[in-house]
Coordinates of N, CA and C and ligand atoms in Angstrom, one line a residue:
M1 N -2.7 -2.5 -26.4 CA -3.7 -2.9 -25.4 C -4.3 -4.3 -25.8
I2 N -4.2 -5.2 -24.8 CA -4.7 -6.6 -25.0 C -6.2 -6.5 -24.5
P3 N -7.2 -7.1 -25.2 CA -8.6 -7.0 -24.8 C -8.7 -7.5 -23.4
T4 N -9.4 -6.8 -22.5 CA -9.7 -7.2 -21.1 C -11.0 -6.7 -20.7
T5 N -11.7 -7.5 -19.9 CA -13.0 -7.1 -19.4 C -12.9 -6.7 -18.0
K6 N -11.7 -6.8 -17.4 CA -11.6 -6.5 -16.0 C -11.4 -5.0 -15.8
P7 N -11.8 -4.4 -14.7 CA -11.6 -3.0 -14.4 C -10.2 -2.6 -14.1
L8 N -10.0 -1.3 -14.2 CA -8.6 -0.7 -13.9 C -8.3 -0.8 -12.4
V9 N -7.1 -1.2 -12.1 CA -6.5 -1.3 -10.8 C -5.3 -0.3 -10.7
I10 N -5.3 0.5 -9.7 CA -4.1 1.4 -9.5 C -3.3 0.9 -8.3
I11 N -2.0 0.8 -8.5 CA -1.1 0.4 -7.4 C -0.1 1.4 -7.2
T12 N 0.0 2.0 -6.0 CA 1.1 2.9 -5.7 C 2.3 2.1 -5.1
G13 N 3.5 2.6 -5.3 CA 4.6 1.9 -4.8 C 4.8 0.6 -5.4
A14 N 4.6 0.6 -6.8 CA 4.6 -0.7 -7.5 C 6.0 -1.1 -8.0
S15 N 7.1 -0.4 -7.6 CA 8.4 -0.6 -8.2 C 9.1 -1.7 -7.4
S16 N 8.6 -2.1 -6.2 CA 9.4 -3.2 -5.5 C 8.4 -3.8 -4.5
G17 N 8.9 -4.9 -3.8 CA 8.3 -5.5 -2.7 C 6.8 -5.8 -2.9
I18 N 6.0 -5.5 -1.9 CA 4.6 -5.8 -2.0 C 3.8 -5.3 -3.2
G19 N 4.2 -4.0 -3.5 CA 3.5 -3.4 -4.7 C 3.8 -4.1 -6.0
A20 N 5.0 -4.5 -6.2 CA 5.4 -5.2 -7.4 C 4.7 -6.6 -7.4
A21 N 4.7 -7.3 -6.3 CA 4.1 -8.6 -6.2 C 2.6 -8.5 -6.5
T22 N 2.0 -7.4 -6.0 CA 0.6 -7.2 -6.2 C 0.3 -6.9 -7.7
A23 N 1.2 -6.1 -8.3 CA 1.0 -5.9 -9.7 C 1.0 -7.2 -10.5
R24 N 2.0 -8.0 -10.2 CA 2.1 -9.3 -10.9 C 0.8 -10.2 -10.6
A25 N 0.3 -10.2 -9.4 CA -0.9 -11.0 -9.1 C -2.1 -10.5 -9.9
F26 N -2.3 -9.2 -9.9 CA -3.5 -8.7 -10.6 C -3.3 -8.8 -12.1
A27 N -2.1 -8.7 -12.6 CA -1.9 -8.9 -14.0 C -2.2 -10.3 -14.4
A28 N -1.8 -11.2 -13.6 CA -2.0 -12.7 -13.9 C -3.5 -13.0 -13.9
S29 N -4.3 -12.2 -13.1 CA -5.7 -12.4 -13.1 C -6.5 -11.5 -14.2
G30 N -5.7 -10.9 -15.0 CA -6.3 -10.2 -16.2 C -6.7 -8.7 -16.0
Y31 N -6.3 -8.1 -14.9 CA -6.6 -6.7 -14.7 C -5.7 -5.8 -15.4
P32 N -6.2 -4.7 -16.0 CA -5.4 -3.6 -16.5 C -4.9 -2.8 -15.3
L33 N -3.7 -2.2 -15.4 CA -3.0 -1.6 -14.3 C -2.5 -0.2 -14.5
L34 N -2.6 0.6 -13.5 CA -1.8 1.8 -13.5 C -0.8 1.7 -12.4
L35 N 0.5 1.6 -12.7 CA 1.5 1.4 -11.7 C 2.3 2.7 -11.5
L36 N 2.4 3.1 -10.2 CA 3.0 4.4 -9.9 C 4.1 4.2 -8.8
A37 N 5.2 4.9 -9.1 CA 6.3 4.9 -8.1 C 7.3 5.9 -8.7
R38 N 8.4 6.1 -8.0 CA 9.4 7.1 -8.6 C 10.4 6.3 -9.5
R39 N 10.6 5.0 -9.2 CA 11.6 4.3 -10.1 C 10.8 3.6 -11.3
L40 N 10.7 4.4 -12.3 CA 9.9 4.0 -13.5 C 10.5 2.7 -14.1
S41 N 11.8 2.6 -14.3 CA 12.4 1.5 -15.0 C 12.1 0.1 -14.3
D42 N 12.0 0.2 -13.0 CA 11.7 -1.1 -12.2 C 10.3 -1.6 -12.5
M43 N 9.4 -0.6 -12.7 CA 8.0 -1.0 -13.0 C 7.9 -1.5 -14.5
Q44 N 8.6 -0.8 -15.4 CA 8.6 -1.2 -16.8 C 9.3 -2.6 -17.0
A45 N 10.3 -2.9 -16.1 CA 11.0 -4.1 -16.3 C 10.1 -5.3 -16.0
M46 N 9.0 -5.2 -15.3 CA 8.1 -6.3 -15.1 C 7.4 -6.7 -16.4
N47 N 7.3 -5.7 -17.3 CA 6.8 -6.0 -18.6 C 5.4 -6.7 -18.5
L48 N 4.5 -6.1 -17.7 CA 3.2 -6.7 -17.5 C 2.2 -6.3 -18.6
P49 N 1.3 -7.1 -19.0 CA 0.3 -6.7 -20.0 C -0.6 -5.7 -19.5
N50 N -1.1 -4.8 -20.4 CA -2.1 -3.8 -20.0 C -1.7 -3.0 -18.8
A51 N -0.4 -2.6 -18.7 CA 0.1 -1.9 -17.6 C 0.6 -0.5 -18.0
I52 N 0.1 0.5 -17.5 CA 0.6 1.9 -17.7 C 1.5 2.2 -16.5
C53 N 2.8 2.5 -16.8 CA 3.7 2.8 -15.7 C 4.0 4.2 -15.7
R54 N 3.9 4.9 -14.6 CA 4.2 6.3 -14.6 C 5.1 6.7 -13.3
K55 N 6.0 7.5 -13.6 CA 6.9 8.0 -12.5 C 6.1 9.1 -11.7
V56 N 5.6 8.7 -10.6 CA 4.8 9.6 -9.8 C 5.2 9.5 -8.3
D57 N 5.5 10.6 -7.7 CA 5.6 10.7 -6.3 C 4.2 10.9 -5.7
V58 N 3.9 10.0 -4.7 CA 2.5 10.1 -4.2 C 2.3 11.5 -3.4
L59 N 3.3 12.2 -3.2 CA 3.1 13.6 -2.6 C 2.7 14.6 -3.7
D60 N 2.8 14.2 -4.9 CA 2.5 15.2 -6.0 C 1.0 14.9 -6.5
R61 N 0.1 15.7 -5.8 CA -1.3 15.4 -6.1 C -1.7 15.6 -7.6
D62 N -1.1 16.6 -8.2 CA -1.5 16.9 -9.6 C -1.0 15.7 -10.5
A63 N 0.2 15.3 -10.3 CA 0.8 14.2 -11.1 C 0.0 12.9 -10.9
L64 N -0.4 12.7 -9.7 CA -1.3 11.5 -9.4 C -2.6 11.6 -10.1
K65 N -3.2 12.7 -10.0 CA -4.5 12.8 -10.6 C -4.4 12.7 -12.2
S66 N -3.4 13.3 -12.7 CA -3.3 13.3 -14.2 C -3.0 11.9 -14.7
A67 N -2.2 11.1 -13.9 CA -1.9 9.7 -14.3 C -3.2 8.9 -14.2
V68 N -4.0 9.1 -13.2 CA -5.3 8.4 -13.1 C -6.2 8.7 -14.3
A69 N -6.2 10.0 -14.6 CA -7.1 10.4 -15.8 C -6.6 9.8 -17.1
E70 N -5.3 9.7 -17.2 CA -4.7 9.1 -18.4 C -5.1 7.6 -18.5
A71 N -5.0 6.9 -17.4 CA -5.3 5.4 -17.3 C -6.8 5.2 -17.5
E72 N -7.6 6.1 -16.9 CA -9.0 5.9 -17.1 C -9.5 6.1 -18.5
A73 N -8.8 7.0 -19.2 CA -9.2 7.3 -20.6 C -8.9 6.0 -21.4
E74 N -7.9 5.2 -21.0 CA -7.6 4.0 -21.7 C -8.4 2.8 -21.3
Y75 N -8.6 2.7 -20.0 CA -9.2 1.4 -19.4 C -10.6 1.6 -18.7
G76 N -11.1 2.8 -18.6 CA -12.3 3.0 -17.9 C -12.1 3.4 -16.4
P77 N -13.1 3.5 -15.7 CA -13.0 4.0 -14.3 C -12.1 3.1 -13.4
A78 N -11.3 3.7 -12.6 CA -10.5 3.0 -11.6 C -11.4 2.4 -10.6
E79 N -11.5 1.0 -10.6 CA -12.4 0.3 -9.7 C -11.7 0.0 -8.4
I80 N -10.4 -0.2 -8.5 CA -9.6 -0.6 -7.3 C -8.3 0.3 -7.2
L81 N -8.1 0.7 -5.9 CA -6.9 1.4 -5.6 C -6.2 0.7 -4.5
I82 N -4.9 0.3 -4.8 CA -4.1 -0.3 -3.7 C -3.1 0.8 -3.3
N83 N -3.4 1.4 -2.1 CA -2.5 2.5 -1.6 C -1.4 1.9 -0.8
N84 N -0.3 1.6 -1.5 CA 0.7 0.7 -0.9 C 2.0 1.5 -0.6
A85 N 2.3 2.6 -1.4 CA 3.6 3.3 -1.2 C 3.8 3.6 0.3
G86 N 5.0 3.3 0.8 CA 5.2 3.7 2.2 C 6.7 3.5 2.5
I87 N 7.1 4.2 3.6 CA 8.5 4.1 4.0 C 8.6 3.8 5.5
M88 N 9.6 3.1 5.9 CA 9.8 2.8 7.4 C 11.2 3.2 7.7
L89 N 11.4 4.2 8.5 CA 12.7 4.7 8.9 C 12.8 4.5 10.4
N90 N 13.3 3.4 10.8 CA 13.3 3.1 12.3 C 14.4 3.8 12.9
G91 N 14.2 4.1 14.2 CA 15.3 4.7 14.9 C 15.0 5.1 16.4
D92 N 16.1 5.4 17.1 CA 16.0 5.8 18.5 C 15.4 7.2 18.5
P93 N 14.3 7.4 19.2 CA 13.6 8.7 19.1 C 14.4 9.9 19.7
T94 N 15.5 9.5 20.5 CA 16.3 10.6 21.1 C 17.3 11.0 20.1
K95 N 17.5 10.2 19.0 CA 18.6 10.6 18.1 C 18.1 10.8 16.7
Q96 N 16.9 10.3 16.4 CA 16.4 10.3 15.0 C 16.2 11.8 14.5
S97 N 16.5 12.0 13.3 CA 16.3 13.3 12.7 C 14.8 13.6 12.5
P98 N 14.3 14.7 12.8 CA 12.9 15.1 12.6 C 12.6 15.0 11.1
E99 N 13.6 15.2 10.2 CA 13.3 15.1 8.8 C 12.9 13.7 8.4
E100 N 13.4 12.7 9.1 CA 12.9 11.3 8.9 C 11.4 11.2 9.3
W101 N 11.1 11.8 10.5 CA 9.7 11.8 10.9 C 8.8 12.4 9.8
D102 N 9.3 13.6 9.3 CA 8.5 14.3 8.3 C 8.3 13.4 7.1
R103 N 9.3 12.7 6.6 CA 9.2 11.9 5.4 C 8.2 10.8 5.6
M104 N 8.3 10.1 6.8 CA 7.3 9.0 7.0 C 5.9 9.6 7.1
I105 N 5.7 10.7 7.8 CA 4.3 11.3 7.9 C 3.8 11.7 6.5
D106 N 4.7 12.3 5.7 CA 4.3 12.7 4.4 C 3.9 11.5 3.5
V107 N 4.8 10.5 3.4 CA 4.5 9.4 2.4 C 3.4 8.5 3.0
N108 N 3.5 8.1 4.2 CA 2.6 7.1 4.8 C 1.2 7.6 5.0
L109 N 1.1 8.9 5.3 CA -0.3 9.5 5.6 C -0.8 10.4 4.5
K110 N 0.0 11.4 4.1 CA -0.5 12.3 3.1 C -0.5 11.5 1.7
G111 N 0.4 10.6 1.5 CA 0.4 9.9 0.2 C -0.8 9.0 0.1
V112 N -1.2 8.4 1.2 CA -2.4 7.6 1.2 C -3.7 8.5 1.0
M113 N -3.7 9.6 1.6 CA -4.8 10.6 1.4 C -4.9 11.1 0.0
N114 N -3.7 11.3 -0.6 CA -3.7 11.8 -2.0 C -4.3 10.7 -2.9
G115 N -3.9 9.5 -2.7 CA -4.5 8.4 -3.5 C -6.0 8.4 -3.3
I116 N -6.5 8.5 -2.1 CA -7.9 8.4 -1.9 C -8.6 9.6 -2.6
H117 N -8.0 10.8 -2.5 CA -8.5 12.0 -3.1 C -8.7 11.8 -4.6
A118 N -7.7 11.1 -5.2 CA -7.7 11.0 -6.7 C -8.9 10.1 -7.2
V119 N -9.4 9.2 -6.4 CA -10.4 8.2 -6.9 C -11.7 8.2 -6.1
L120 N -11.7 8.6 -4.9 CA -12.9 8.4 -4.1 C -14.2 9.1 -4.6
P121 N -14.1 10.4 -4.9 CA -15.3 11.1 -5.4 C -16.0 10.4 -6.5
A122 N -15.2 9.9 -7.5 CA -15.8 9.1 -8.6 C -16.4 7.8 -8.2
M123 N -15.8 7.1 -7.3 CA -16.3 5.8 -6.8 C -17.6 6.1 -6.1
V124 N -17.7 7.1 -5.2 CA -18.9 7.4 -4.5 C -20.0 7.8 -5.5
A125 N -19.7 8.6 -6.5 CA -20.7 9.0 -7.5 C -21.3 7.8 -8.3
R126 N -20.4 6.8 -8.6 CA -21.0 5.7 -9.4 C -21.3 4.5 -8.5
E127 N -21.2 4.7 -7.2 CA -21.6 3.7 -6.2 C -20.9 2.4 -6.4
S128 N -19.6 2.4 -6.6 CA -18.8 1.2 -6.7 C -17.3 1.5 -6.6
G129 N -16.6 0.6 -6.0 CA -15.2 0.8 -5.9 C -14.6 0.2 -4.6
T130 N -13.3 0.0 -4.7 CA -12.6 -0.6 -3.5 C -11.2 0.1 -3.3
I131 N -10.9 0.5 -2.1 CA -9.6 1.1 -1.8 C -9.0 0.2 -0.7
V132 N -7.8 -0.3 -1.0 CA -7.1 -1.1 0.0 C -5.9 -0.2 0.5
N133 N -5.9 0.1 1.7 CA -4.8 0.9 2.3 C -3.9 -0.1 3.0
I134 N -2.6 0.0 2.7 CA -1.6 -1.0 3.4 C -1.2 -0.3 4.7
G135 N -1.8 -0.9 5.8 CA -1.4 -0.5 7.1 C -0.2 -1.4 7.6
S136 N -0.3 -1.9 8.8 CA 0.8 -2.7 9.3 C 0.4 -3.3 10.7
I137 N 1.0 -4.4 11.0 CA 0.9 -4.8 12.4 C 1.4 -3.7 13.4
A138 N 2.2 -2.8 12.8 CA 2.7 -1.6 13.6 C 1.6 -0.5 13.6
G139 N 0.4 -0.8 13.0 CA -0.8 0.0 13.1 C -1.7 -0.6 14.1
R140 N -1.4 -1.7 14.7 CA -2.2 -2.4 15.7 C -1.6 -2.4 17.0
K141 N -0.2 -2.4 17.1 CA 0.5 -2.5 18.3 C 1.8 -1.8 18.2
T142 N 2.5 -1.5 19.3 CA 3.7 -0.7 19.2 C 4.9 -1.5 19.2
F143 N 6.0 -1.0 18.7 CA 7.3 -1.7 18.6 C 8.4 -0.7 18.9
D144 N 9.4 -1.1 19.7 CA 10.6 -0.2 19.9 C 11.2 0.2 18.6
A145 N 11.7 1.4 18.6 CA 12.3 2.1 17.4 C 11.4 2.3 16.2
H146 N 10.1 2.2 16.5 CA 9.2 2.4 15.4 C 8.2 3.5 15.7
S147 N 8.5 4.4 16.6 CA 7.5 5.3 17.1 C 6.7 6.1 16.0
V148 N 7.4 6.8 15.2 CA 6.7 7.6 14.2 C 6.1 6.7 13.1
Y149 N 6.8 5.6 12.8 CA 6.2 4.6 11.8 C 4.9 4.1 12.4
C150 N 4.9 3.7 13.6 CA 3.7 3.2 14.3 C 2.6 4.3 14.2
G151 N 3.0 5.5 14.5 CA 2.1 6.6 14.5 C 1.4 6.8 13.1
T152 N 2.2 6.6 12.0 CA 1.6 6.8 10.7 C 0.7 5.6 10.4
K153 N 1.1 4.4 10.8 CA 0.3 3.2 10.5 C -1.0 3.2 11.3
F154 N -0.9 3.6 12.6 CA -2.1 3.7 13.4 C -3.0 4.7 12.7
G155 N -2.4 5.7 12.1 CA -3.2 6.7 11.4 C -3.9 6.2 10.1
V156 N -3.1 5.3 9.4 CA -3.7 4.7 8.2 C -4.9 3.8 8.6
H157 N -4.8 3.1 9.7 CA -5.9 2.3 10.2 C -7.1 3.2 10.5
A158 N -6.9 4.3 11.2 CA -8.0 5.2 11.6 C -8.6 5.8 10.4
I159 N -7.8 6.3 9.5 CA -8.4 6.9 8.3 C -9.2 5.9 7.5
T160 N -8.7 4.7 7.3 CA -9.4 3.7 6.5 C -10.8 3.4 7.2
E161 N -10.8 3.2 8.5 CA -12.0 2.8 9.1 C -13.0 3.9 9.1
T162 N -12.5 5.1 9.3 CA -13.4 6.3 9.3 C -14.1 6.5 8.0
I163 N -13.3 6.5 6.9 CA -13.9 6.7 5.6 C -14.7 5.5 5.2
R164 N -14.3 4.3 5.6 CA -15.1 3.1 5.3 C -16.6 3.3 5.8
E165 N -16.7 3.8 7.0 CA -18.0 4.1 7.6 C -18.7 5.1 6.8
E166 N -18.0 6.2 6.4 CA -18.6 7.3 5.7 C -19.1 7.0 4.3
V167 N -18.5 6.1 3.6 CA -18.9 5.8 2.2 C -19.6 4.4 2.1
S168 N -19.8 3.8 3.2 CA -20.4 2.4 3.1 C -21.8 2.4 2.4
Q169 N -22.5 3.5 2.7 CA -23.9 3.6 2.1 C -23.8 3.8 0.6
K170 N -22.6 4.1 0.1 CA -22.5 4.3 -1.4 C -21.8 3.1 -2.0
N171 N -21.8 2.0 -1.3 CA -21.3 0.7 -1.9 C -19.8 0.7 -2.2
V172 N -19.1 1.6 -1.5 CA -17.6 1.7 -1.7 C -17.0 1.0 -0.5
R173 N -16.0 0.1 -0.8 CA -15.3 -0.6 0.2 C -14.0 0.0 0.6
L174 N -13.7 0.1 1.8 CA -12.3 0.5 2.2 C -11.8 -0.7 3.1
I175 N -10.6 -1.1 2.8 CA -10.0 -2.3 3.4 C -8.6 -1.9 4.0
T176 N -8.3 -2.4 5.2 CA -7.0 -2.2 5.7 C -6.3 -3.6 5.6
L177 N -5.2 -3.6 5.0 CA -4.4 -4.8 4.9 C -3.1 -4.5 5.7
A178 N -3.0 -5.3 6.8 CA -1.9 -5.0 7.8 C -0.9 -6.1 7.8
P179 N 0.2 -6.0 7.1 CA 1.2 -7.1 7.2 C 2.1 -7.0 8.4
G180 N 2.6 -8.2 8.8 CA 3.7 -8.3 9.7 C 5.0 -8.2 8.9
M181 N 6.0 -8.9 9.4 CA 7.3 -8.8 8.7 C 7.3 -9.4 7.3
V182 N 7.7 -8.7 6.3 CA 7.7 -9.1 4.9 C 9.1 -8.8 4.4
A183 N 9.7 -9.8 3.7 CA 11.0 -9.6 3.1 C 11.0 -8.7 1.9
T184 N 11.3 -7.4 2.1 CA 11.3 -6.4 1.0 C 12.5 -5.4 1.3
E185 N 12.5 -4.4 0.5 CA 13.5 -3.4 0.7 C 13.2 -2.4 1.9
L186 N 12.0 -2.6 2.5 CA 11.5 -1.6 3.4 C 12.5 -1.2 4.5
V187 N 13.0 -2.2 5.2 CA 13.9 -1.9 6.3 C 15.2 -1.3 5.9
S188 N 15.6 -1.5 4.7 CA 17.0 -1.1 4.2 C 17.1 0.4 4.2
H189 N 16.0 1.2 4.2 CA 16.1 2.6 4.1 C 16.4 3.3 5.5
S190 N 16.3 2.5 6.6 CA 16.6 3.1 7.9 C 18.1 3.5 8.0
T191 N 18.3 4.6 8.6 CA 19.7 5.1 8.7 C 20.3 4.6 10.1
D192 N 19.4 4.1 10.9 CA 19.9 3.7 12.3 C 20.3 2.2 12.2
D193 N 21.6 1.9 12.2 CA 22.0 0.5 11.9 C 21.5 -0.5 13.0
A194 N 21.4 0.0 14.2 CA 21.0 -0.9 15.3 C 19.5 -1.3 15.0
A195 N 18.7 -0.3 14.6 CA 17.3 -0.6 14.4 C 17.2 -1.6 13.2
K196 N 18.0 -1.3 12.2 CA 17.9 -2.1 11.0 C 18.4 -3.6 11.2
T197 N 19.5 -3.7 11.9 CA 20.0 -5.1 12.2 C 19.1 -5.8 13.1
G198 N 18.5 -5.1 14.1 CA 17.5 -5.7 15.0 C 16.4 -6.3 14.3
W199 N 15.8 -5.6 13.3 CA 14.7 -6.1 12.5 C 15.1 -7.3 11.7
L200 N 16.3 -7.2 11.1 CA 16.7 -8.4 10.2 C 17.0 -9.6 11.1
A201 N 17.6 -9.4 12.3 CA 18.0 -10.5 13.2 C 16.7 -11.2 13.7
Y202 N 15.7 -10.4 14.0 CA 14.5 -11.0 14.5 C 13.8 -11.8 13.4
A203 N 13.8 -11.2 12.2 CA 13.2 -12.0 11.0 C 13.9 -13.3 10.8
E204 N 15.3 -13.3 10.9 CA 16.0 -14.5 10.7 C 15.7 -15.5 11.9
S205 N 15.6 -15.0 13.1 CA 15.3 -15.9 14.2 C 14.0 -16.6 14.1
I206 N 13.1 -16.1 13.4 CA 11.8 -16.8 13.3 C 11.7 -17.5 11.9
G207 N 12.8 -17.7 11.3 CA 12.8 -18.5 10.1 C 12.5 -17.7 8.8
G208 N 12.6 -16.4 9.0 CA 12.4 -15.5 7.8 C 11.0 -14.9 7.8
A209 N 11.0 -13.7 7.1 CA 9.8 -12.9 7.0 C 8.9 -13.5 5.9
L210 N 7.6 -13.0 5.8 CA 6.7 -13.5 4.7 C 7.3 -13.0 3.4
L211 N 6.8 -13.6 2.3 CA 7.1 -13.2 1.0 C 6.1 -12.1 0.5
P212 N 6.6 -11.2 -0.3 CA 5.6 -10.2 -0.8 C 4.4 -10.8 -1.5
E213 N 4.6 -12.0 -2.1 CA 3.5 -12.7 -2.8 C 2.4 -13.1 -1.8
D214 N 2.9 -13.4 -0.5 CA 1.9 -13.8 0.5 C 0.8 -12.7 0.7
I215 N 1.3 -11.5 0.7 CA 0.5 -10.3 0.9 C -0.4 -10.0 -0.4
A216 N 0.3 -10.2 -1.5 CA -0.4 -9.9 -2.8 C -1.6 -10.8 -2.9
E217 N -1.5 -12.1 -2.6 CA -2.6 -13.0 -2.7 C -3.7 -12.6 -1.8
A218 N -3.4 -12.1 -0.6 CA -4.5 -11.7 0.3 C -5.2 -10.4 -0.2
I219 N -4.5 -9.5 -0.8 CA -5.1 -8.3 -1.4 C -6.0 -8.8 -2.6
L220 N -5.5 -9.6 -3.4 CA -6.3 -10.1 -4.5 C -7.6 -10.8 -4.0
Y221 N -7.5 -11.6 -3.0 CA -8.6 -12.3 -2.5 C -9.7 -11.3 -2.0
A222 N -9.2 -10.3 -1.2 CA -10.2 -9.3 -0.7 C -10.9 -8.5 -1.8
C223 N -10.1 -8.2 -2.8 CA -10.7 -7.4 -3.9 C -11.6 -8.2 -4.8
Q224 N -11.4 -9.5 -4.9 CA -12.2 -10.3 -5.8 C -13.4 -10.8 -5.1
A225 N -13.6 -10.6 -3.8 CA -14.8 -11.0 -3.1 C -15.9 -10.1 -3.8
P226 N -17.2 -10.6 -3.8 CA -18.3 -9.8 -4.4 C -18.4 -8.5 -3.7
Q227 N -18.8 -7.5 -4.4 CA -18.9 -6.1 -3.9 C -19.7 -6.0 -2.6
R228 N -20.6 -7.0 -2.4 CA -21.4 -6.9 -1.2 C -20.6 -7.3 0.1
V229 N -19.5 -7.9 -0.2 CA -18.6 -8.4 0.9 C -17.5 -7.4 1.2
C230 N -17.4 -6.8 2.3 CA -16.3 -6.0 2.7 C -15.4 -6.6 3.8
I231 N -14.3 -7.1 3.4 CA -13.3 -7.6 4.4 C -12.6 -6.4 4.9
R232 N -13.1 -6.0 6.1 CA -12.6 -4.7 6.6 C -11.1 -4.6 6.9
E233 N -10.6 -5.7 7.4 CA -9.2 -5.7 7.9 C -8.6 -7.1 7.8
I234 N -7.4 -7.1 7.3 CA -6.7 -8.4 7.3 C -5.3 -8.1 8.0
V235 N -5.0 -8.9 9.0 CA -3.7 -8.8 9.6 C -3.0 -10.1 9.3
I236 N -1.9 -10.0 8.7 CA -1.2 -11.2 8.2 C 0.3 -11.2 8.5
C237 N 0.7 -12.1 9.3 CA 2.1 -12.1 9.9 C 2.7 -13.5 9.7
P238 N 4.0 -13.6 9.8 CA 4.6 -14.9 9.9 C 4.1 -15.6 11.1
T239 N 3.8 -16.9 11.0 CA 3.3 -17.7 12.1 C 4.2 -17.5 13.3
R240 N 5.5 -17.5 13.1 CA 6.4 -17.5 14.3 C 6.7 -16.1 14.8
Q241 N 6.1 -15.1 14.1 CA 6.3 -13.7 14.6 C 5.5 -13.6 15.9
Q242 N 6.2 -13.3 17.0 CA 5.5 -13.3 18.3 C 4.7 -11.9 18.6
P243 N 5.4 -10.8 18.5 CA 4.7 -9.5 18.8 C 3.8 -9.1 17.7
Ligands
NDP1 P1 9.5 -1.5 -0.4 O1 10.5 -0.5 0.1 O2 10.0 -2.7 -1.2 O3 8.4 -0.7 -1.3 C1 8.0 0.5 -1.0 C2 7.4 1.1 -2.3 O4 6.9 2.5 -2.0 C3 8.4 1.2 -3.4 O5 7.8 0.8 -4.6 C4 8.7 2.7 -3.5 O6 8.9 3.1 -4.8 C5 7.3 3.3 -3.0 N1 7.5 4.7 -2.6 C6 8.2 5.1 -1.5 N2 8.1 6.5 -1.4 C7 7.3 6.9 -2.5 C8 6.8 8.1 -2.9 N3 7.1 9.3 -2.3 N4 6.0 8.2 -4.0 C9 5.7 7.0 -4.7 N5 6.1 5.8 -4.3 C10 6.9 5.7 -3.2 O7 8.6 -2.0 0.8 P2 7.3 -2.9 1.0 O8 6.9 -3.5 -0.2 O9 7.6 -3.7 2.2 O10 6.3 -1.7 1.5 C11 5.0 -1.6 0.9 C12 4.0 -1.2 2.0 O11 3.9 -2.2 2.9 C13 4.4 0.1 2.8 O12 3.3 0.9 3.0 C14 4.9 -0.5 4.1 O13 4.8 0.4 5.2 C15 4.0 -1.7 4.2 N6 4.4 -2.7 5.2 C16 5.5 -3.5 4.9 C17 6.0 -4.4 5.9 C18 7.2 -5.2 5.7 O14 7.6 -5.9 6.6 N7 7.9 -5.1 4.5 C19 5.2 -4.7 7.1 C20 4.0 -3.9 7.2 C21 3.6 -3.0 6.3 P3 10.0 4.2 -5.3 O15 11.1 4.2 -4.4 O16 10.4 3.7 -6.7 O17 9.2 5.5 -5.4

């Protein structure tokens, strides 16, 4: 452990994309980290200082809570949670398997709630803390072939704003960070080739998607604002992204 005065930051889905970039950004600013995802080696390969990496599925509430307890024993209370783990399985609703709907609902909604459950009571008790939930532009407006994904992200926005109001008197911040198109692995998991190639072709037509680092910098900015400042929502898209 390298000496640090910064509080513990937890990042779910830290093995790739936005989560990995956010881990690097917070590490560069001196924060100790608890990094969670299923691909342990990808998190360990970043070789970040003061970073505990644990193989945790966000659907496993017990594993999530015990990883948080382990990291808090080392670095003190978790002051920031970045609820980032998520999946996007785009598809034609007349053809898509309901199992894909289940997986998106589970990871994108229950996974976010499980993260909140692991840290919120202690944040409220000590009257300090920040939770950033990664929503989406697809949580603000609808997109073809994104029906259930949009449903989950509209849900993330609703959950975040509701709990923000509920805990605001306890000095705890909830922030929705809603990205537009970002160049990550996200779209690659869709099994519907038309939906996948449509997403990639549109990104190319606008000169490319954002970089994960663009989102990481915005998350860091919102978290480093004084605790009296709650940036409730950030929507951040490529300039040329029209919808
Ligand atoms: P990636 O696919 O690169 O990253 C997703 C991360 O989530 C991975 O680290 C993955 O890790 C993790 N994850 C997935 N399922 C689980 C699970 N069950 N338990 C734990 N971790 C899990 O995509 P992005 O970086 O783009 O996605 C990050 C967030 O940003 C998501 O919530 C996504 O919806 C959102 N977003 C992304 C946009 C984009 O255009 N890329 C736009 C708007 C929002 P592992 O597989 O190792 O478990």
